[in-house]
mmCIF file of C-alpha atoms in Angstrom:
data_model
loop_
_atom_site.group_PDB
_atom_site.id
_atom_site.type_symbol
_atom_site.label_atom_id
_atom_site.label_comp_id
_atom_site.label_asym_id
_atom_site.label_seq_id
_atom_site.Cartn_x
_atom_site.Cartn_y
_atom_site.Cartn_z
ATOM 1 C CA UNK A 1 3.847 21.197 1.856
ATOM 2 C CA UNK A 2 2.077 18.802 -0.500
ATOM 3 C CA UNK A 3 0.689 15.625 0.885
ATOM 4 C CA UNK A 4 -2.180 13.503 2.086
ATOM 5 C CA UNK A 5 -3.836 14.052 5.426
ATOM 6 C CA UNK A 6 -6.063 11.608 7.224
ATOM 7 C CA UNK A 7 -7.993 12.413 10.318
ATOM 8 C CA UNK A 8 -8.300 11.470 13.028
ATOM 9 C CA UNK A 9 -5.232 9.352 13.754
ATOM 10 C CA UNK A 10 -7.152 7.180 16.228
ATOM 11 C CA UNK A 11 -10.901 6.621 16.262
ATOM 12 C CA UNK A 12 -13.066 4.666 18.649
ATOM 13 C CA UNK A 13 -16.673 3.782 17.963
ATOM 14 C CA UNK A 14 -19.328 1.600 19.446
ATOM 15 C CA UNK A 15 -20.524 -1.430 17.547
ATOM 16 C CA UNK A 16 -23.466 -0.634 15.262
ATOM 17 C CA UNK A 17 -22.466 2.974 14.577
ATOM 18 C CA UNK A 18 -21.430 4.284 11.193
ATOM 19 C CA UNK A 19 -18.168 6.210 11.141
ATOM 20 C CA UNK A 20 -16.585 8.398 8.457
ATOM 21 C CA UNK A 21 -12.833 8.624 7.919
ATOM 22 C CA UNK A 22 -11.436 11.717 6.287
ATOM 23 C CA UNK A 23 -8.849 11.842 3.503
ATOM 24 C CA UNK A 24 -7.660 15.052 1.889
ATOM 25 C CA UNK A 25 -4.860 15.593 -0.631
ATOM 26 C CA UNK A 26 -3.323 18.765 -2.028
ATOM 27 C CA UNK A 27 -1.178 17.035 -4.648
ATOM 28 C CA UNK A 28 -3.684 17.763 -7.427
ATOM 29 C CA UNK A 29 -3.963 14.024 -8.032
ATOM 30 C CA UNK A 30 -6.885 12.653 -10.007
ATOM 31 C CA UNK A 31 -7.002 9.170 -8.502
ATOM 32 C CA UNK A 32 -7.614 8.289 -4.866
ATOM 33 C CA UNK A 33 -7.786 4.983 -3.013
ATOM 34 C CA UNK A 34 -8.726 3.418 0.298
ATOM 35 C CA UNK A 35 -6.927 0.398 1.686
ATOM 36 C CA UNK A 36 -7.335 -1.603 4.845
ATOM 37 C CA UNK A 37 -4.283 -2.990 6.643
ATOM 38 C CA UNK A 38 -4.579 -5.846 9.115
ATOM 39 C CA UNK A 39 -1.631 -7.466 10.940
ATOM 40 C CA UNK A 40 -0.020 -10.105 8.749
ATOM 41 C CA UNK A 41 -2.448 -9.379 5.895
ATOM 42 C CA UNK A 42 -0.799 -6.632 3.930
ATOM 43 C CA UNK A 43 -3.025 -3.956 2.385
ATOM 44 C CA UNK A 44 -6.317 -4.707 0.700
ATOM 45 C CA UNK A 45 -8.149 -2.361 -1.650
ATOM 46 C CA UNK A 46 -11.580 -1.144 -0.481
ATOM 47 C CA UNK A 47 -12.568 1.508 -3.046
ATOM 48 C CA UNK A 48 -10.869 3.708 -5.591
ATOM 49 C CA UNK A 49 -11.790 6.749 -7.622
ATOM 50 C CA UNK A 50 -10.298 7.841 -10.913
ATOM 51 C CA UNK A 51 -12.069 11.211 -11.132
ATOM 52 C CA UNK A 52 -14.584 13.336 -9.280
ATOM 53 C CA UNK A 53 -18.064 11.818 -8.977
ATOM 54 C CA UNK A 54 -16.827 8.394 -9.990
ATOM 55 C CA UNK A 55 -15.642 5.496 -7.854
ATOM 56 C CA UNK A 56 -15.236 1.744 -8.134
ATOM 57 C CA UNK A 57 -15.328 -1.153 -5.696
ATOM 58 C CA UNK A 58 -12.093 -2.843 -4.791
ATOM 59 C CA UNK A 59 -11.569 -6.321 -3.403
ATOM 60 C CA UNK A 60 -13.293 -5.834 -0.034
ATOM 61 C CA UNK A 61 -15.951 -3.134 -0.539
ATOM 62 C CA UNK A 62 -18.746 -4.808 1.430
ATOM 63 C CA UNK A 63 -19.749 -2.761 4.464
ATOM 64 C CA UNK A 64 -18.043 0.409 3.214
ATOM 65 C CA UNK A 65 -19.166 3.428 1.201
ATOM 66 C CA UNK A 66 -17.367 6.402 -0.325
ATOM 67 C CA UNK A 67 -18.036 9.677 -2.097
ATOM 68 C CA UNK A 68 -15.905 11.842 -4.340
ATOM 69 C CA UNK A 69 -17.568 15.238 -4.604
ATOM 70 C CA UNK A 70 -14.292 17.158 -4.733
ATOM 71 C CA UNK A 71 -10.951 16.305 -6.292
ATOM 72 C CA UNK A 72 -9.126 16.817 -2.992
ATOM 73 C CA UNK A 73 -11.377 14.719 -0.793
ATOM 74 C CA UNK A 74 -12.333 11.024 -0.665
ATOM 75 C CA UNK A 75 -14.078 10.180 2.631
ATOM 76 C CA UNK A 76 -14.714 6.578 3.610
ATOM 77 C CA UNK A 77 -17.725 5.532 5.681
ATOM 78 C CA UNK A 78 -17.474 2.313 7.639
ATOM 79 C CA UNK A 79 -21.043 1.149 8.088
ATOM 80 C CA UNK A 80 -22.581 -1.105 10.692
ATOM 81 C CA UNK A 81 -22.755 -3.788 7.967
ATOM 82 C CA UNK A 82 -18.981 -4.199 8.066
ATOM 83 C CA UNK A 83 -18.499 -7.331 10.167
ATOM 84 C CA UNK A 84 -14.955 -6.701 11.347
ATOM 85 C CA UNK A 85 -14.250 -2.952 11.111
ATOM 86 C CA UNK A 86 -11.357 -2.709 13.586
ATOM 87 C CA UNK A 87 -8.295 -2.088 11.401
ATOM 88 C CA UNK A 88 -5.768 0.441 10.153
ATOM 89 C CA UNK A 89 -7.127 2.408 7.174
ATOM 90 C CA UNK A 90 -4.836 3.979 4.604
ATOM 91 C CA UNK A 91 -5.741 6.517 1.974
ATOM 92 C CA UNK A 92 -3.598 6.993 -1.132
ATOM 93 C CA UNK A 93 -3.580 9.121 -4.259
ATOM 94 C CA UNK A 94 -1.850 9.142 -7.623
ATOM 95 C CA UNK A 95 -1.706 11.314 -10.720
ATOM 96 C CA UNK A 96 -3.599 8.622 -12.540
ATOM 97 C CA UNK A 97 -4.105 4.914 -12.394
ATOM 98 C CA UNK A 98 -0.791 4.125 -14.082
ATOM 99 C CA UNK A 99 1.297 6.169 -11.682
ATOM 100 C CA UNK A 100 2.798 5.402 -8.293
ATOM 101 C CA UNK A 101 0.593 5.918 -5.269
ATOM 102 C CA UNK A 102 1.368 8.188 -2.342
ATOM 103 C CA UNK A 103 0.022 7.233 1.052
ATOM 104 C CA UNK A 104 -1.371 9.151 4.006
ATOM 105 C CA UNK A 105 -0.465 8.447 7.652
ATOM 106 C CA UNK A 106 -3.511 6.270 8.265
ATOM 107 C CA UNK A 107 -6.386 6.110 10.734
ATOM 108 C CA UNK A 108 -6.589 3.343 13.311
ATOM 109 C CA UNK A 109 -10.238 2.491 13.903
ATOM 110 C CA UNK A 110 -11.252 0.476 16.935
ATOM 111 C CA UNK A 111 -14.836 -0.653 17.313
ATOM 112 C CA UNK A 112 -15.761 -1.513 20.875
ATOM 113 C CA UNK B 1 -7.420 -12.363 -9.504
ATOM 114 C CA UNK B 2 -3.896 -11.220 -8.934
ATOM 115 C CA UNK B 3 -2.099 -12.419 -5.786
ATOM 116 C CA UNK B 4 1.309 -11.500 -4.417
ATOM 117 C CA UNK B 5 3.480 -13.747 -2.259
ATOM 118 C CA UNK B 6 6.265 -12.548 -0.041
ATOM 119 C CA UNK B 7 8.196 -15.555 1.115
ATOM 120 C CA UNK B 8 9.531 -14.330 4.423
ATOM 121 C CA UNK B 9 7.274 -12.719 6.997
ATOM 122 C CA UNK B 10 10.088 -11.982 9.438
ATOM 123 C CA UNK B 11 13.761 -11.522 8.655
ATOM 124 C CA UNK B 12 16.502 -10.738 11.150
ATOM 125 C CA UNK B 13 19.944 -9.700 9.926
ATOM 126 C CA UNK B 14 23.059 -8.132 11.340
ATOM 127 C CA UNK B 15 24.332 -4.805 10.050
ATOM 128 C CA UNK B 16 26.396 -5.071 6.857
ATOM 129 C CA UNK B 17 24.729 -8.344 5.859
ATOM 130 C CA UNK B 18 23.277 -8.646 2.371
ATOM 131 C CA UNK B 19 19.515 -8.662 1.936
ATOM 132 C CA UNK B 20 17.201 -10.330 -0.526
ATOM 133 C CA UNK B 21 13.435 -10.309 -0.034
ATOM 134 C CA UNK B 22 11.400 -12.487 -2.334
ATOM 135 C CA UNK B 23 8.246 -11.430 -4.156
ATOM 136 C CA UNK B 24 6.221 -13.465 -6.643
ATOM 137 C CA UNK B 25 2.945 -12.609 -8.324
ATOM 138 C CA UNK B 26 0.415 -14.933 -9.861
ATOM 139 C CA UNK B 27 -1.084 -13.320 -12.932
ATOM 140 C CA UNK B 28 0.869 -12.716 -16.105
ATOM 141 C CA UNK B 29 0.421 -10.084 -18.710
ATOM 142 C CA UNK B 30 1.664 -6.536 -18.426
ATOM 143 C CA UNK B 31 2.313 -5.543 -14.845
ATOM 144 C CA UNK B 32 3.631 -2.591 -12.907
ATOM 145 C CA UNK B 33 5.689 -3.606 -9.873
ATOM 146 C CA UNK B 34 6.481 -1.738 -6.680
ATOM 147 C CA UNK B 35 8.272 -2.100 -3.390
ATOM 148 C CA UNK B 36 7.017 0.066 -0.548
ATOM 149 C CA UNK B 37 8.543 0.482 2.902
ATOM 150 C CA UNK B 38 6.910 1.420 6.188
ATOM 151 C CA UNK B 39 9.399 2.630 8.800
ATOM 152 C CA UNK B 40 8.194 2.562 12.408
ATOM 153 C CA UNK B 41 5.704 5.380 12.942
ATOM 154 C CA UNK B 42 5.990 6.680 9.389
ATOM 155 C CA UNK B 43 3.926 6.715 6.199
ATOM 156 C CA UNK B 44 4.161 3.968 3.647
ATOM 157 C CA UNK B 45 6.640 5.236 1.058
ATOM 158 C CA UNK B 46 7.864 4.061 -2.321
ATOM 159 C CA UNK B 47 11.275 2.382 -2.476
ATOM 160 C CA UNK B 48 11.314 1.621 -6.185
ATOM 161 C CA UNK B 49 9.110 0.743 -9.129
ATOM 162 C CA UNK B 50 9.213 -1.083 -12.436
ATOM 163 C CA UNK B 51 7.024 -0.117 -15.374
ATOM 164 C CA UNK B 52 9.074 -1.100 -18.402
ATOM 165 C CA UNK B 53 12.620 -1.154 -19.768
ATOM 166 C CA UNK B 54 15.674 -2.332 -17.840
ATOM 167 C CA UNK B 55 14.485 -5.120 -15.515
ATOM 168 C CA UNK B 56 17.045 -4.121 -12.891
ATOM 169 C CA UNK B 57 15.729 -1.050 -11.134
ATOM 170 C CA UNK B 58 17.434 1.054 -8.526
ATOM 171 C CA UNK B 59 15.586 2.810 -5.756
ATOM 172 C CA UNK B 60 16.273 4.990 -2.780
ATOM 173 C CA UNK B 61 18.676 4.184 0.050
ATOM 174 C CA UNK B 62 20.723 1.687 -1.983
ATOM 175 C CA UNK B 63 17.900 -0.724 -2.705
ATOM 176 C CA UNK B 64 17.459 -2.436 -6.050
ATOM 177 C CA UNK B 65 15.090 -5.016 -7.486
ATOM 178 C CA UNK B 66 15.132 -7.313 -10.479
ATOM 179 C CA UNK B 67 12.065 -8.146 -12.544
ATOM 180 C CA UNK B 68 12.221 -11.673 -13.953
ATOM 181 C CA UNK B 69 9.166 -12.096 -16.130
ATOM 182 C CA UNK B 70 9.603 -15.836 -16.668
ATOM 183 C CA UNK B 71 9.589 -16.387 -12.909
ATOM 184 C CA UNK B 72 6.853 -13.825 -12.106
ATOM 185 C CA UNK B 73 9.292 -12.396 -9.577
ATOM 186 C CA UNK B 74 10.444 -8.989 -8.373
ATOM 187 C CA UNK B 75 12.940 -9.584 -5.583
ATOM 188 C CA UNK B 76 14.320 -6.741 -3.518
ATOM 189 C CA UNK B 77 18.050 -6.579 -2.737
ATOM 190 C CA UNK B 78 20.527 -4.492 -0.811
ATOM 191 C CA UNK B 79 24.207 -5.425 -0.606
ATOM 192 C CA UNK B 80 24.808 -4.109 2.916
ATOM 193 C CA UNK B 81 21.983 -3.308 5.319
ATOM 194 C CA UNK B 82 21.997 -0.704 8.076
ATOM 195 C CA UNK B 83 20.203 -0.543 11.389
ATOM 196 C CA UNK B 84 17.974 2.193 9.892
ATOM 197 C CA UNK B 85 16.607 -0.315 7.359
ATOM 198 C CA UNK B 86 14.513 -1.883 10.107
ATOM 199 C CA UNK B 87 10.968 -1.613 8.735
ATOM 200 C CA UNK B 88 8.125 -3.472 7.090
ATOM 201 C CA UNK B 89 8.519 -4.044 3.354
ATOM 202 C CA UNK B 90 5.641 -4.594 0.951
ATOM 203 C CA UNK B 91 5.718 -5.797 -2.614
ATOM 204 C CA UNK B 92 2.810 -4.608 -4.775
ATOM 205 C CA UNK B 93 1.596 -5.313 -8.284
ATOM 206 C CA UNK B 94 -0.763 -3.508 -10.592
ATOM 207 C CA UNK B 95 -2.171 -5.198 -13.651
ATOM 208 C CA UNK B 96 -2.032 -2.571 -16.344
ATOM 209 C CA UNK B 97 -4.405 -4.458 -18.582
ATOM 210 C CA UNK B 98 -7.612 -3.577 -16.752
ATOM 211 C CA UNK B 99 -9.741 -4.639 -13.842
ATOM 212 C CA UNK B 100 -9.654 -3.028 -10.429
ATOM 213 C CA UNK B 101 -6.892 -0.501 -10.655
ATOM 214 C CA UNK B 102 -5.605 -0.351 -7.161
ATOM 215 C CA UNK B 103 -2.512 -2.229 -6.125
ATOM 216 C CA UNK B 104 -2.430 -5.833 -4.935
ATOM 217 C CA UNK B 105 -0.069 -6.074 -1.978
ATOM 218 C CA UNK B 106 1.826 -8.935 -0.460
ATOM 219 C CA UNK B 107 1.445 -9.557 3.253
ATOM 220 C CA UNK B 108 4.695 -7.801 4.045
ATOM 221 C CA UNK B 109 8.097 -8.740 5.437
ATOM 222 C CA UNK B 110 9.116 -7.403 8.818
ATOM 223 C CA UNK B 111 12.864 -6.765 8.655
ATOM 224 C CA UNK B 112 14.874 -6.286 11.824
ATOM 225 C CA UNK B 113 18.511 -5.229 11.605
ATOM 226 C CA UNK B 114 20.581 -5.898 14.683
ATOM 227 C CA UNK B 115 23.451 -3.501 15.367
#
């Protein structure tokens, strides 16, 4: 079954700790994305990557970091510099930038 | 920067009523347009998309949308809604001319269909 997996589904962390969210896809897509969803805010782009070893900042990249060492994987690290990290995080992928994006199930991060 | 406005944050309809959800975007030029739906407890999934050609596009589950370039609009329609259409609907735009290449989303419309 092709798709995008994100783990874990729920994540709790103490304030001041870095945390890494996993995103894996087996769709053979070149492009991958991270979005943040807050109630009443829609989705906002954090980072995206067109190909392996390349990534670009989105609209709200401050306090986040990513890597793209493998085509299938695009982990997102929420650092202690992110002022309001509690949110629902969605990973997506597409064949390329001009194609429709497919979304994973999301990770709900709560910082205590 | 591109922005997307969805006019109604909450919509409540009875089954069999007709639906129209508004979506307007701010930045002109060549755009790709999308409507995504998020059913309760499920992934965000694509309802329909417009890249070029016929401005009236048909999607899954009887949904359609019309791209009106002069109005910067891409409204979603369905002639007769069902209880199973209860979900959150997001309009999204991608500027195909460059810049950050993710999608810009509207804030979403929460649709509730009463049986």
